[in-house]
XYZ file of C-alpha atoms in Angstrom:
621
model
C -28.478 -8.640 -24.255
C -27.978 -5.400 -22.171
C -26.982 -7.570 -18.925
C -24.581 -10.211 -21.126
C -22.604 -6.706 -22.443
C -22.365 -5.455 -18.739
C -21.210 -8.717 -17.828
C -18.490 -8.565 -20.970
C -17.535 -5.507 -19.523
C -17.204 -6.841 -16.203
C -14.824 -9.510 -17.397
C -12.863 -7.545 -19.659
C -12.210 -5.001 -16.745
C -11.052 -8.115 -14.399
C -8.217 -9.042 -17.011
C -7.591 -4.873 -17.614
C -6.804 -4.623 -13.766
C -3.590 -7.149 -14.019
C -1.965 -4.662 -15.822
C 0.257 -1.934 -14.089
C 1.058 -3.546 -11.083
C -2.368 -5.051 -10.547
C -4.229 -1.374 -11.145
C -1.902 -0.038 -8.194
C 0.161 2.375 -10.120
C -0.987 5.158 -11.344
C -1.667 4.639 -14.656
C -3.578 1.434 -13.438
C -5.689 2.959 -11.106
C -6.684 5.686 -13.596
C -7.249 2.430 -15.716
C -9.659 0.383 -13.625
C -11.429 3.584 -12.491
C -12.336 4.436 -15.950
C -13.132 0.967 -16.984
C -15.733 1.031 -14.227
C -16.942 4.384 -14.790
C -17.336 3.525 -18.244
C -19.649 0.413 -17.172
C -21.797 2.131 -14.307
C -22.411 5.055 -16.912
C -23.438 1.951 -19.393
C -25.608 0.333 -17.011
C -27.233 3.323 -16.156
C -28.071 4.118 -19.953
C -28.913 0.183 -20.850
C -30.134 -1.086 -17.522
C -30.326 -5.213 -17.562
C -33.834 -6.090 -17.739
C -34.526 -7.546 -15.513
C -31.905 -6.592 -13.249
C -30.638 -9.084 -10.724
C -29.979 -7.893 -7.065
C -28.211 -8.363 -3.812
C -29.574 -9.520 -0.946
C -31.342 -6.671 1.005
C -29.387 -7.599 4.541
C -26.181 -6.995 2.454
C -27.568 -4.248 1.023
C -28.421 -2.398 4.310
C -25.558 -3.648 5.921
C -23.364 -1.859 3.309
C -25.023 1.327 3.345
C -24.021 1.367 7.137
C -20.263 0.632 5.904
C -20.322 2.909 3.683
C -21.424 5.673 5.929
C -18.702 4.493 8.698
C -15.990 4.930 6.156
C -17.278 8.166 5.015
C -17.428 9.344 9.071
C -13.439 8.089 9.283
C -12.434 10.132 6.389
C -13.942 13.497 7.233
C -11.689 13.021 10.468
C -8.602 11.649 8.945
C -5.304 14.174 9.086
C -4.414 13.247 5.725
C -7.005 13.813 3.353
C -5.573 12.714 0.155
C -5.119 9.688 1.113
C -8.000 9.040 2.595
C -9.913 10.034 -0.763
C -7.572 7.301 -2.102
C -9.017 4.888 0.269
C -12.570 6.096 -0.459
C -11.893 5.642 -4.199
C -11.041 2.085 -3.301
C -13.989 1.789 -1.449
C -15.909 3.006 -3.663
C -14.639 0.577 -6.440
C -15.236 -2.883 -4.879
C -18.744 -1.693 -3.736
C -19.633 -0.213 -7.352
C -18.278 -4.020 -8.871
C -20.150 -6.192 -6.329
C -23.107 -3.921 -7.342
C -22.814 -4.391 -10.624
C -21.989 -8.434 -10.652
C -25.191 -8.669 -8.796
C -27.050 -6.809 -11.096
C -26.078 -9.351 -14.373
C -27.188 -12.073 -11.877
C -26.480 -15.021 -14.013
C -26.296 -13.257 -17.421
C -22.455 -14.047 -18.185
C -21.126 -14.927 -21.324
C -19.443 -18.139 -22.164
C -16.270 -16.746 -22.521
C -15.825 -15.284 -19.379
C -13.939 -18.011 -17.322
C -11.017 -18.337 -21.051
C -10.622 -14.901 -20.552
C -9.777 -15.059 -16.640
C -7.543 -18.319 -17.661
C -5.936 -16.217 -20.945
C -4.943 -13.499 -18.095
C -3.993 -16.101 -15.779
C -1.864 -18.365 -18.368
C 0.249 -14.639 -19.347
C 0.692 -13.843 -15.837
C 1.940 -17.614 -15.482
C 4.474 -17.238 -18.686
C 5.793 -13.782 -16.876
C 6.632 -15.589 -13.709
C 8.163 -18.403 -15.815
C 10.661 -15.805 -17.461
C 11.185 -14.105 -13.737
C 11.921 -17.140 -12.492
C 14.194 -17.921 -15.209
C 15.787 -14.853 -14.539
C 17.137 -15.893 -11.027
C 14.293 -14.104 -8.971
C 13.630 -15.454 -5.778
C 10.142 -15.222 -6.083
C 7.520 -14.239 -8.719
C 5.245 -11.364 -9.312
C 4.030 -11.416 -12.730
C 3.101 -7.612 -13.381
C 1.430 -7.607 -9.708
C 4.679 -6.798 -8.484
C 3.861 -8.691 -5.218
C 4.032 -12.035 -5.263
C 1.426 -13.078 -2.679
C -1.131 -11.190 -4.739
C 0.135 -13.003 -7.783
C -0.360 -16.420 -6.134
C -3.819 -15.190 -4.821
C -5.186 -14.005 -7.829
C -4.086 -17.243 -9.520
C -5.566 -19.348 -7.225
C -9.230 -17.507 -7.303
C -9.043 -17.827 -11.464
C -8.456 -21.243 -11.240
C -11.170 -22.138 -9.011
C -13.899 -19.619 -10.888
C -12.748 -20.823 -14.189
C -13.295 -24.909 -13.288
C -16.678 -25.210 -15.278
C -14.936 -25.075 -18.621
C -12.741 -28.046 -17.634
C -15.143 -30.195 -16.878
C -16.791 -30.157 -20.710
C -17.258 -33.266 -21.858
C -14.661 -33.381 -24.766
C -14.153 -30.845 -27.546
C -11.678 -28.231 -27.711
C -13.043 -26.092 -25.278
C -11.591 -28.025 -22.668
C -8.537 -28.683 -23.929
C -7.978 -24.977 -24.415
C -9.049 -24.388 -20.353
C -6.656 -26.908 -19.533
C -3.731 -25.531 -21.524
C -4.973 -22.301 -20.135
C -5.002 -23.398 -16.654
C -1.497 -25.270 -16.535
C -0.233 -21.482 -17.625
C -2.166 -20.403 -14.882
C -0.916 -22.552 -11.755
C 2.102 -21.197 -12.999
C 1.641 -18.384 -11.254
C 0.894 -19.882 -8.059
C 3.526 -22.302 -8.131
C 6.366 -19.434 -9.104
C 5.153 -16.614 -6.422
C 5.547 -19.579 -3.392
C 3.201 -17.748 -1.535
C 2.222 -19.427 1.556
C -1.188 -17.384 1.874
C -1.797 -18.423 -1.363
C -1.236 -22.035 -0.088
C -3.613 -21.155 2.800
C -6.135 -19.931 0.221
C -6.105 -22.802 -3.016
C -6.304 -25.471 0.321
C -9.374 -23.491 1.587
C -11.292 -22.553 -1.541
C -10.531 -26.704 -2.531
C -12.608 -27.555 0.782
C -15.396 -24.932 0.445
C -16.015 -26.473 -3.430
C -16.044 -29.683 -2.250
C -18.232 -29.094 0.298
C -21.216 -27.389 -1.717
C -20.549 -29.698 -4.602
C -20.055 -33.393 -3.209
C -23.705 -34.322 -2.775
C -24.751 -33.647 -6.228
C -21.935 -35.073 -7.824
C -21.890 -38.821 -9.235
C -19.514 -41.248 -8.463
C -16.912 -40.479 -11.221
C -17.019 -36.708 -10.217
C -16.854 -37.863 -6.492
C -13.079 -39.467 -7.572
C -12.421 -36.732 -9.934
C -13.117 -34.158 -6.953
C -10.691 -36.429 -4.427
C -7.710 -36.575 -6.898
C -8.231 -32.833 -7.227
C -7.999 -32.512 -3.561
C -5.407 -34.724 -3.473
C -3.393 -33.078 -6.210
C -3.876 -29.514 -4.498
C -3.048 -30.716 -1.200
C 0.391 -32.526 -2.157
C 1.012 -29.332 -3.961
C 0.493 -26.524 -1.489
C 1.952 -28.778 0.773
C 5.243 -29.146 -1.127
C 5.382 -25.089 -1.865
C 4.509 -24.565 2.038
C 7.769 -27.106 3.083
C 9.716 -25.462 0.953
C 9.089 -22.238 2.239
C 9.238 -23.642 5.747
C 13.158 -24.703 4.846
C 14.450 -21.814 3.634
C 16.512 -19.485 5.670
C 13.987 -16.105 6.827
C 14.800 -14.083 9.131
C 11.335 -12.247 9.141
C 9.171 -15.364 9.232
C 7.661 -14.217 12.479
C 7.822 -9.859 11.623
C 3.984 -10.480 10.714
C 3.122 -11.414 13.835
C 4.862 -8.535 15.630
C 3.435 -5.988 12.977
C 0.070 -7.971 13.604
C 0.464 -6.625 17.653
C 1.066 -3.624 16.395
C -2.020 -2.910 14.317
C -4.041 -4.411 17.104
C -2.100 -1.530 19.581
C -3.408 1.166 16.602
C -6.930 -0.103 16.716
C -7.424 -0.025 20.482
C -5.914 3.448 20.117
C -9.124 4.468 17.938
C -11.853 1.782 18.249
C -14.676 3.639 16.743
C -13.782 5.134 13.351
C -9.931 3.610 13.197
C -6.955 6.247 12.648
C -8.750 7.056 9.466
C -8.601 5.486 5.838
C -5.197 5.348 4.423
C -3.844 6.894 8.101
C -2.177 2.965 8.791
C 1.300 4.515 7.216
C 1.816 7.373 9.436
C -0.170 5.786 12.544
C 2.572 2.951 12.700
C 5.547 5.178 12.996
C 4.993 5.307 16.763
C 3.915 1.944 16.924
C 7.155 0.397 14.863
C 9.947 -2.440 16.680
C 13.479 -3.217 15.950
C 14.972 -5.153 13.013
C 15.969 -8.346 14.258
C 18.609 -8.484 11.217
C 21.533 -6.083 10.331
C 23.825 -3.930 11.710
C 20.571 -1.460 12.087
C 17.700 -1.817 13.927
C 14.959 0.707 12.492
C 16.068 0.937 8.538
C 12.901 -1.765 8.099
C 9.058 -0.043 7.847
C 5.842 -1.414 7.484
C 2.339 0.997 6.024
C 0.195 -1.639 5.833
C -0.251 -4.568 8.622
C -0.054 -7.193 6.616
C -3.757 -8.541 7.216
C -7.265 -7.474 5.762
C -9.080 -8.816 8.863
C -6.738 -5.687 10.868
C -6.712 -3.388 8.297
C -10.410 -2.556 8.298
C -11.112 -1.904 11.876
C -7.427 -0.291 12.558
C -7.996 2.235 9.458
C -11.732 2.533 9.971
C -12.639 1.387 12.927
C -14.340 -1.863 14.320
C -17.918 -0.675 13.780
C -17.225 -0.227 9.912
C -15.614 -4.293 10.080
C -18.509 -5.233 11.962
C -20.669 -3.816 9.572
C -18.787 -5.466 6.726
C -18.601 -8.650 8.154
C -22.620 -8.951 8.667
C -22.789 -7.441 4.733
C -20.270 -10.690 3.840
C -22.751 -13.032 5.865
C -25.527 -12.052 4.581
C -23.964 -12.579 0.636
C -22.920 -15.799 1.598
C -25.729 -17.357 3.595
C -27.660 -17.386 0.265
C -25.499 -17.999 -1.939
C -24.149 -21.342 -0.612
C -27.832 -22.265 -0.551
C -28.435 -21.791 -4.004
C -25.107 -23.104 -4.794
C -26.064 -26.597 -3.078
C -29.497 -26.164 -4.974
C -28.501 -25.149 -8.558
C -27.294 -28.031 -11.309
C -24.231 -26.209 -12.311
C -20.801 -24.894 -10.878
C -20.600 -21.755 -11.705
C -21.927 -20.141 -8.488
C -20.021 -22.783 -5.657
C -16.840 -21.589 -8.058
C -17.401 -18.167 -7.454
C -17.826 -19.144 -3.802
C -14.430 -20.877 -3.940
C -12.938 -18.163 -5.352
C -14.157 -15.743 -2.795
C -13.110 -18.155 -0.162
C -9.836 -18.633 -1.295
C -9.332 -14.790 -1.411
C -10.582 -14.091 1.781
C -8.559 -16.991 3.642
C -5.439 -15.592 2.325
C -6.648 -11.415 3.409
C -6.417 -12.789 6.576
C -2.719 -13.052 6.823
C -1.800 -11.008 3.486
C -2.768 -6.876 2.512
C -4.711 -8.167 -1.009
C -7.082 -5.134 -0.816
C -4.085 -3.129 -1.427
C -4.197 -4.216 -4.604
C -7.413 -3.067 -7.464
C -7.012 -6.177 -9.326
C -7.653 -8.562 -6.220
C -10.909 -6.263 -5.171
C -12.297 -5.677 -8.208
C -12.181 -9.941 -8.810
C -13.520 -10.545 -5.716
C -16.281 -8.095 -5.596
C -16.898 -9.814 -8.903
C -16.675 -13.111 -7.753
C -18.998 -12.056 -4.724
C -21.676 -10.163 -6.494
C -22.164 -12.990 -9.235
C -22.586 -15.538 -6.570
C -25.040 -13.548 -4.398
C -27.186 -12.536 -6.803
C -30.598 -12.896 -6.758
C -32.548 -13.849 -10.062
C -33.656 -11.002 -11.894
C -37.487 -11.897 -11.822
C -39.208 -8.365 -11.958
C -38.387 -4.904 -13.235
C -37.910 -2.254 -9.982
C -41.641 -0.590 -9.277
C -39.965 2.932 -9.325
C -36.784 2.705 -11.911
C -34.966 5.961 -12.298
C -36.028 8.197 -14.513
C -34.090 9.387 -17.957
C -33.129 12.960 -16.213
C -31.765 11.340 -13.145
C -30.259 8.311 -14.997
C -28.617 11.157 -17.106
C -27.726 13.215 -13.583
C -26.064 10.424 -12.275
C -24.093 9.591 -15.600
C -22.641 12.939 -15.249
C -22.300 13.045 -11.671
C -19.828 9.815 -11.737
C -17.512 12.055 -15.464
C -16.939 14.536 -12.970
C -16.186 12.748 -9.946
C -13.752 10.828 -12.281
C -12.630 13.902 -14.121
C -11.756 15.599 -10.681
C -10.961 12.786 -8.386
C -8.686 10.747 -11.032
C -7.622 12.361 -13.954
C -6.503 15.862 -12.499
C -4.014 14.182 -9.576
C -2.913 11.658 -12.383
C -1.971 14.614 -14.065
C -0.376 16.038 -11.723
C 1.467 12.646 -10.991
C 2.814 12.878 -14.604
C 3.432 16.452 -14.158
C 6.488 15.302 -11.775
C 6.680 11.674 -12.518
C 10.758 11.233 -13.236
C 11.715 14.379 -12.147
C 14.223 14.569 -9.387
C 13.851 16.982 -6.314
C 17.154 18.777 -7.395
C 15.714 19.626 -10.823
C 12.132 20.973 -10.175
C 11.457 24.536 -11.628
C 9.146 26.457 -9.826
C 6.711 26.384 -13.031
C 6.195 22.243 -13.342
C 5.520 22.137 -9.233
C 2.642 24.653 -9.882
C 1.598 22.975 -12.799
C 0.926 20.062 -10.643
C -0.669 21.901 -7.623
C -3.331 23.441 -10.081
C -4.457 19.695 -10.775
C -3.984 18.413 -7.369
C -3.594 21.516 -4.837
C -3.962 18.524 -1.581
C -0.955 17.045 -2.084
C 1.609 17.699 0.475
C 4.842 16.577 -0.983
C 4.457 18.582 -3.607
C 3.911 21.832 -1.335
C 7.156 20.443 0.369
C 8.765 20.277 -2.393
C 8.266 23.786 -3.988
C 9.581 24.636 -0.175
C 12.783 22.324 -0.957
C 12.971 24.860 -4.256
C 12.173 27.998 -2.232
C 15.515 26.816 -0.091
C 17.884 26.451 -3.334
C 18.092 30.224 -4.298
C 21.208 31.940 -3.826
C 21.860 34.321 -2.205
C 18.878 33.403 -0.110
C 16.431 36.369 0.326
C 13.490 37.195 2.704
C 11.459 36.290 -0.048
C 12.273 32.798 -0.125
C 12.187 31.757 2.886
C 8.602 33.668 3.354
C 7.728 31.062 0.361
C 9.312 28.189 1.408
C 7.722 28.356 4.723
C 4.457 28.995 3.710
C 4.410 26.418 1.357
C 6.127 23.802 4.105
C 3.320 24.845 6.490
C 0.904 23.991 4.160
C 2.325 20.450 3.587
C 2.047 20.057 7.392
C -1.371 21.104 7.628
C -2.340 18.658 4.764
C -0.847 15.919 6.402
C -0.465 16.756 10.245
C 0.609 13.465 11.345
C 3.582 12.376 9.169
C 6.678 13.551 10.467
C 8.295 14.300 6.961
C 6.278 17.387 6.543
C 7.742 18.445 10.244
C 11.281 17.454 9.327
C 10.741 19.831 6.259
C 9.133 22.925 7.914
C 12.405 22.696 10.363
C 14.864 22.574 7.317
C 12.969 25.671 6.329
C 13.511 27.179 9.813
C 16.716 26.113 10.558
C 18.218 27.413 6.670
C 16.764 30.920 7.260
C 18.155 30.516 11.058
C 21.695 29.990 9.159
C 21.616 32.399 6.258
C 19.376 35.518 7.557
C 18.980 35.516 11.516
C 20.833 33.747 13.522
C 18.592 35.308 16.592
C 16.945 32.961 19.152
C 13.217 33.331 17.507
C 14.670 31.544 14.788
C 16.404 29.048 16.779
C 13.087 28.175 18.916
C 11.025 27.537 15.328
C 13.173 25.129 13.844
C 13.790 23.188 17.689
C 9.907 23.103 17.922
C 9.269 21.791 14.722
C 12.226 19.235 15.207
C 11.078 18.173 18.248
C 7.241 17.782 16.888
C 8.474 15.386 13.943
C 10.360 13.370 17.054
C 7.439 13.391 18.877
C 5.501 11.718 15.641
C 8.137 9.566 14.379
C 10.351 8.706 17.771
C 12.105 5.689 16.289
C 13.959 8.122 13.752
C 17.532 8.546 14.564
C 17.958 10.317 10.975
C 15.241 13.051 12.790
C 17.516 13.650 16.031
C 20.791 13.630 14.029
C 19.738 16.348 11.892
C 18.127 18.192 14.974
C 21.552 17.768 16.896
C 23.529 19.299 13.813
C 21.694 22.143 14.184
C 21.640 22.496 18.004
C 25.963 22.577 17.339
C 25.351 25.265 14.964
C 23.019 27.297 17.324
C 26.090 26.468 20.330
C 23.912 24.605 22.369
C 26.303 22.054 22.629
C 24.376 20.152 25.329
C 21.115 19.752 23.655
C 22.758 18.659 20.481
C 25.312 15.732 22.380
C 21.931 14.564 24.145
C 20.188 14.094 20.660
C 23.346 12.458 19.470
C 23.590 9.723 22.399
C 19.795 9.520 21.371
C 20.450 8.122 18.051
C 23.177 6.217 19.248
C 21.010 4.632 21.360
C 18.311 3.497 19.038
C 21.218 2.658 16.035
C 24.201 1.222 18.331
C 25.992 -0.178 15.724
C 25.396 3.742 12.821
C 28.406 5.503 12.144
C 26.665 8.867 11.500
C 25.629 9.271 15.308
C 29.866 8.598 16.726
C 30.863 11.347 13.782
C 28.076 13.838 15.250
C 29.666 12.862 18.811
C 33.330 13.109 17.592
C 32.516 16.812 16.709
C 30.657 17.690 19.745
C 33.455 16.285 22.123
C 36.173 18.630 19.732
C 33.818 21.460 20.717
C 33.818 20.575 24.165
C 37.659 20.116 24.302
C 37.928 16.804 24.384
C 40.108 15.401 21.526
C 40.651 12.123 23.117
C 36.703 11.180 23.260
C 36.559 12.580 19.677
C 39.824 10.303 18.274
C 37.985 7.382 20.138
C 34.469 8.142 18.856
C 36.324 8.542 14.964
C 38.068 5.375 15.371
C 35.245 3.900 15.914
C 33.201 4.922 13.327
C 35.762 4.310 10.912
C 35.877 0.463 12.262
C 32.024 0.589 11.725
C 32.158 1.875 8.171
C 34.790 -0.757 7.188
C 33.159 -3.793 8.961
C 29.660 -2.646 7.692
C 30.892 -1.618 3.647
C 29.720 -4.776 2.081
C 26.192 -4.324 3.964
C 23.572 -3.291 0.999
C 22.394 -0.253 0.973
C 18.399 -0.904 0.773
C 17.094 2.743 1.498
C 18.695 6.317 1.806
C 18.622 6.053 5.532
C 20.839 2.927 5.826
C 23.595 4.818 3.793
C 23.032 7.606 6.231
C 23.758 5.764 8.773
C 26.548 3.283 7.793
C 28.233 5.063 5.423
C 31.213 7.267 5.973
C 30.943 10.910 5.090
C 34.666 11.188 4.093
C 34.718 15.108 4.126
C 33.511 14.727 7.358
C 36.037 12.497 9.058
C 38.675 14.380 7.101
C 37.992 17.743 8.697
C 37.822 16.184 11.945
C 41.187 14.651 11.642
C 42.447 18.055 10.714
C 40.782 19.834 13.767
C 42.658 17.034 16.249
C 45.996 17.523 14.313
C 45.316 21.444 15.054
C 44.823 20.972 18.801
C 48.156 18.669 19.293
C-alpha cells in the first residue's frame, strides 16, 4: 500500500506539472517542487516495503554527475541561476529515484490520468488552433514540448487500449484521440522525430512475444504513425521559414562554447550570457542582431556546454546502464507496461536531441518517471541498514528548509515585483524582495535605476545607486546588462554632479567592459557614443557610432547619432545627408513589427531628435 500511494503521488505530480507553462513559471516551479518535496518527505516517513531500486551502475554513475554539476556551479559567475539549474537537477534525479523505488507498484489508473492530462492539453490546442495560431502550445507555451509530451503519454498509456472490451478501453481511446491532438496541433517536427522513434523501439521489444493478430495490429499502428508524422513533417517542410537552418548555426555555436570550457562547461544556467559573444546575424529583416538565442536548442549540447563533457559522459553511462536492463526485462516480462515506458523515454530523448525539453519541469519530471519505472529492479528484500527514525526525520526536515529557502523565499520575492514596472518601484517593495532573495541581480539594478530617479540628484544617490549596481555586477559578472547599468550610474553622476575626467574614465570603462561581453550590441556602443558627445570627445563617440552602423547597416538610431556628431564637427552637409537618410529608413522600415525594445531602438524615429537637428542646420545657414 505505501509504494501504490507513492506511485499515486508520482502520477498526480506528472499531470500537476502541465500546468503553468509546463512547471516553468514561477508559480509552476514552486508547484512541482513542492509536489515532490511533499512525496520524498512521504517516502521517507512510509518507505515502500520492499523498496524497488535502480541499477547500481546507474546509481554510481549518477553520484559522479551529480558531483560534476555541483563542481560547475561553485564556479559559475552567476549563481542564481545556477542554483536554478541545480534545483532542476536535483528534481529529475529525486523522480527517477523515486519511480525506481515503487518498482512495479502503480496503480491502475495511472496511464487515464496521463491520457485525462493529455486529452485537456489536446482540447486547448484545438481552441488555439481555432483561434488562428500558427502553431499550438497547450499551457506548455512551447509547442515542441507540447508535441513531445503528447507523444511520450501516448506511448506509456498504450496498455489500457489494448483491454479486451469493456469501457476501460473505450475511455483510453476517447482519451487518446484528445491526446494526439496535441501532437497533431503543435506540428512539431522533433516531435515527429520522436512518436517515429519511440513506434520502432516498441516494436522492437514487443514483436516476438506478440501473436499474429497483435503482429498486424502493431504494423497498422506503425503504419498509421508513419503516414502521420510524415504528413505533419511535409507540411512543415512546405511552408515558408526563414530560420529552418538557425538551429544548425546556434548548434556551431554551442559546440564553439563547449570547446571554450571542456571540463566543467561555462557553468549551469551560464548558456544565456556565454552565447552573447558567440551570437551570428539575422538572416531576415532590416536588422541583423535583434534575434537571441539562451538555450542551444539541443539536450545532447546543453549538458556538456553548461556542465561540461565529463558530467554528459557521466550521464550518458548512468542512461546505459538504466536501459541495458530494462529492455531485457522488457523482452522478458508478459506485459507492456515497461517496453511503454521505454518508448516513452525513447521518444523523449530522440526529440532532446534537436529540441531544449529539459527546459521544461513537466518533460523531466515524465521522463525521469518514465525512466525510473522501467529500470527498476524488483523490490525482493528490505535494505540490511534502513535509516533510522532520527535521520529519516533529519532528512524530512533537511529537504522543508531547502524548499522553504531555495523556493518559497525567491518566489516571494518574484511576487514581490511581479507586474510592477521599473518606473514605479518604491524603494520599500525592491527591499522587500532583496530580504527574500538578496542574489538576485536585477533587482540590485533596479533599486540603482531608483537611486538614479531622485531629483535634484544628490551625493547620496548616486553613492546608492552605485553600490547597489556594483553589486548586480558582482552577482552576475558576465552579463553585460549589469555593465550597461553600472555605466548609466557613472555616466548620470558624470552629468549632474562632476563633470571631471575621473568620472568620465568610470562610466567609459564600464561601457567598454559590457562591449567587451556583449560585442554584437549596437544598442551598447550607441549609448556609449552619446555619452562620449557629452564628455566632447567627439572622436571616440563618431568611432562607436560607425561601430553600430556597421553591425546594423540598415538602424536609423546609429545615422541620427552620426548626424549630430558631424553638426558638432561642422559639417552640416554630412549631417543633412546622414538625416535624410534616416528618415528614408524610418519610412521604408514603419510597417516592420516591432518584436523587442531594441528593434524600436533602432528603426524607429526619435522625432524630438530629428526635429532639433533640423533646427541646428536651419541655425548654421
Amino acid at each position: 500500500m505505501r509504494g501504490r500511494l507513492l506511485a499515486g503521488g508520482l502520477a498526480v505530480l506528472a499531470v500537476a506539472a502541465t500546468a503553468f507553462e509546463g512547471g516553468g513559471s514561477p508559480h509552476g516551479i514552486l508547484l512541482v517542487h513542492g509536489l515532490l518535496v511533499l512525496l520524498a518527505m512521504l517516502a521517507l516517513a512510509f518507505p515502500p516495503a520492499p523498496p524497488g531500486r535502480l541499477p547500481r551502475g546507474t546509481g554510481a554513475a549518477l553520484i559522479v554527475f551529480g558531483m560534476l554539476v555541483l563542481a560547475s556551479a561553485v564556479r559559475a559567475p552567476y549563481a542564481f541561476a545556477a542554483w536554478l539549474v541545480l534545483q532542476d537537477v536535483a528534481f529529475g534525479l529525486a523522480a527517477l529515484f523515486l519511480a525506481s523505488r515503487v518498482a512495479g507498484d502503480w496503480p491502475r489508473w495511472t496511464p487515464l490520468a496521463l491520457l485525462t492530462a493529455g486529452a485537456v492539453q489536446g482540447g486547448l490546442a484545438l481552441t488555439q488552433t481555432l483561434r488562428g495560431e500558427a502553431r499550438a502550445a497547450g499551457t506548455l507555451l512551447n509547442p515542441n514540448h507540447l508535441g513531445g509530451w503528447a507523444v511520450a503519454v501516448l506511448l506509456a498509456a498504450v496498455p489500457p487500449l489494448l483491454v479486451r472490451g469493456g469501457r476501460v478501453r473505450l475511455l483510453a481511446a476517447a482519451l487518446a484521440g484528445g491526446t494526439a491532438l496535441g501532437f497533431v496541433f503543435s506540428r512539431s517536427r522533433g516531435a515527429v522525430l520522436g512518436m517515429l522513434g519511440g513506434v520502432a523501439v516498441l516494436a522492437v521489444l514487443r514483436w516476438a512475444r506478440m501473436p499474429a493478430a497483435g503482429r498486424r495490429a502493431a504494423l497498422g499502428g506503425a503504419v498509421l504513425a508513419l503516414l502521420l508524422g510524415g504528413t505533419l513533417f511535409a507540411l512543415r517542410l512546405r511552408e515558408q521559414d526563414p530560420y529552418r537552418w538557425t538551429r544548425m548555426r546556434i548548434w556551431a555555436a554551442a559546440s564553439e562554447i563547449a570547446r571554450g570550457a571542456p571540463w566543467l562547461g561555462c557553468g549551469p544556467g551560464q548558456f544565456g550570457t556565454a552565447a552573447a559573444r558567440v551570437r551570428f546575424p539575422d538572416p531576415v529583416g532590416p536588422l541583423r542582431w535583434d534575434r537571441t538565442f539562451s538555450l542551444p536548442h539541443s539536450d545532447l549540447l546543453r549538458v556538456p556546454t553548461e556542465l561540461g563533457i565529463p558530467a554528459a559522459l557521466a550521464l550518458l553511462a548512468s542512461l546505459g546502464c538504466a536501459v541495458a536492463g530494462a529492455v531485457r526485462r522488457a523482452r522478458e516480462e508478459s506485459t507492456l507496461t515497461r517496453a511503454c515506458a521505454l518508448a516513452g523515454v525513447a521518444a523523449l530523448a530522440l526529440q532532446a536531441l534537436v529540441d531544449d525539453l529539459s527546459a521544461r519541469p513537466a518533460l523531466v519530471g515524465l521522463a525521469a518517471i518514465l525512466l525510473g519505472s522501467a529500470a527498476a529492479l524488483p523490490g525482493d528484500r528490505v535494505p540490511r541498514s534502513p535509516l533510522s527514525r532520527a535521520t529519516r526525520l533529519g532528512l524530512a526536515a533537511l529537504l522543508a528548509v531547502l524548499f522553504a529557502a531555495g523556493d518559497v523565499a525567491p518566489w516571494l520575492a518574484w511576487r514581490t515585483l511581479a507586474g510592477i514596472p521599473r518606473r514605479e518601484d518604491t524603494q520599500a517593495r525592491l527591499h522587500r524582495a532583496l530580504r527574500w532573495n538578496p542574489v538576485h541581480p536585477d533587482t540590485h539594478l533596479r533599486l540603482a535605476e531608483q537611486a538614479l530617479r531622485a531629483r535634484p540628484l544628490r551625493l547620496e544617490n548616486y553613492a546608492e545607486g552605485r553600490a547597489e549596481a556594483e553589486t548586480a555586477v558582482r552577482l552576475s559578472p558576465k552579463d553585460a546588462r549589469y555593465r550597461v547599468g553600472l555605466a548609466q550610474v557613472e555616466a548620470t553622476a558624470c552629468q549632474a554632479l562632476f563633470r571631471d575626467e575621473a568620472a568620465r574614465a568610470r562610466a567609459s570603462l564600464a561601457y567598454a567592459e559590457a562591449e567587451a561581453l556583449a560585442p554584437h550590441q549596437p544598442a551598447i556602443l550607441l549609448e556609449h557614443g552619446i555619452f562620449l558627445l557629452f564628455a566632447q570627445d567627439v572622436e571616440g563617440a563618431r568611432r562607436l557610432a560607425e561601430r553600430a552602423r556597421a553591425l546594423e547597416p540598415d538602424a536609423v538610431a546609429p545615422r541620427l547619432l552620426l548626424a549630430r556628431i558631424h553638426l558638432v564637427l561642422g559639417d552640416a552637409e554630412a549631417a543633412k545627408r546622414l538625416l535624410a537618410d534616416a528618415e528614408a529608413l524610418a519610412a521604408q522600415h514603419r510597417d516592420v513589427p516591432r518584436e523587442s525594445p531594441y528593434a524600436a531602438t533602432m528603426l524607429d524615429l526619435d522625432r524630438a531628435e530629428a526635429a532639433a537637428l533640423h533646427r541646428a542646420m536651419h541655425a548654421l545657414r
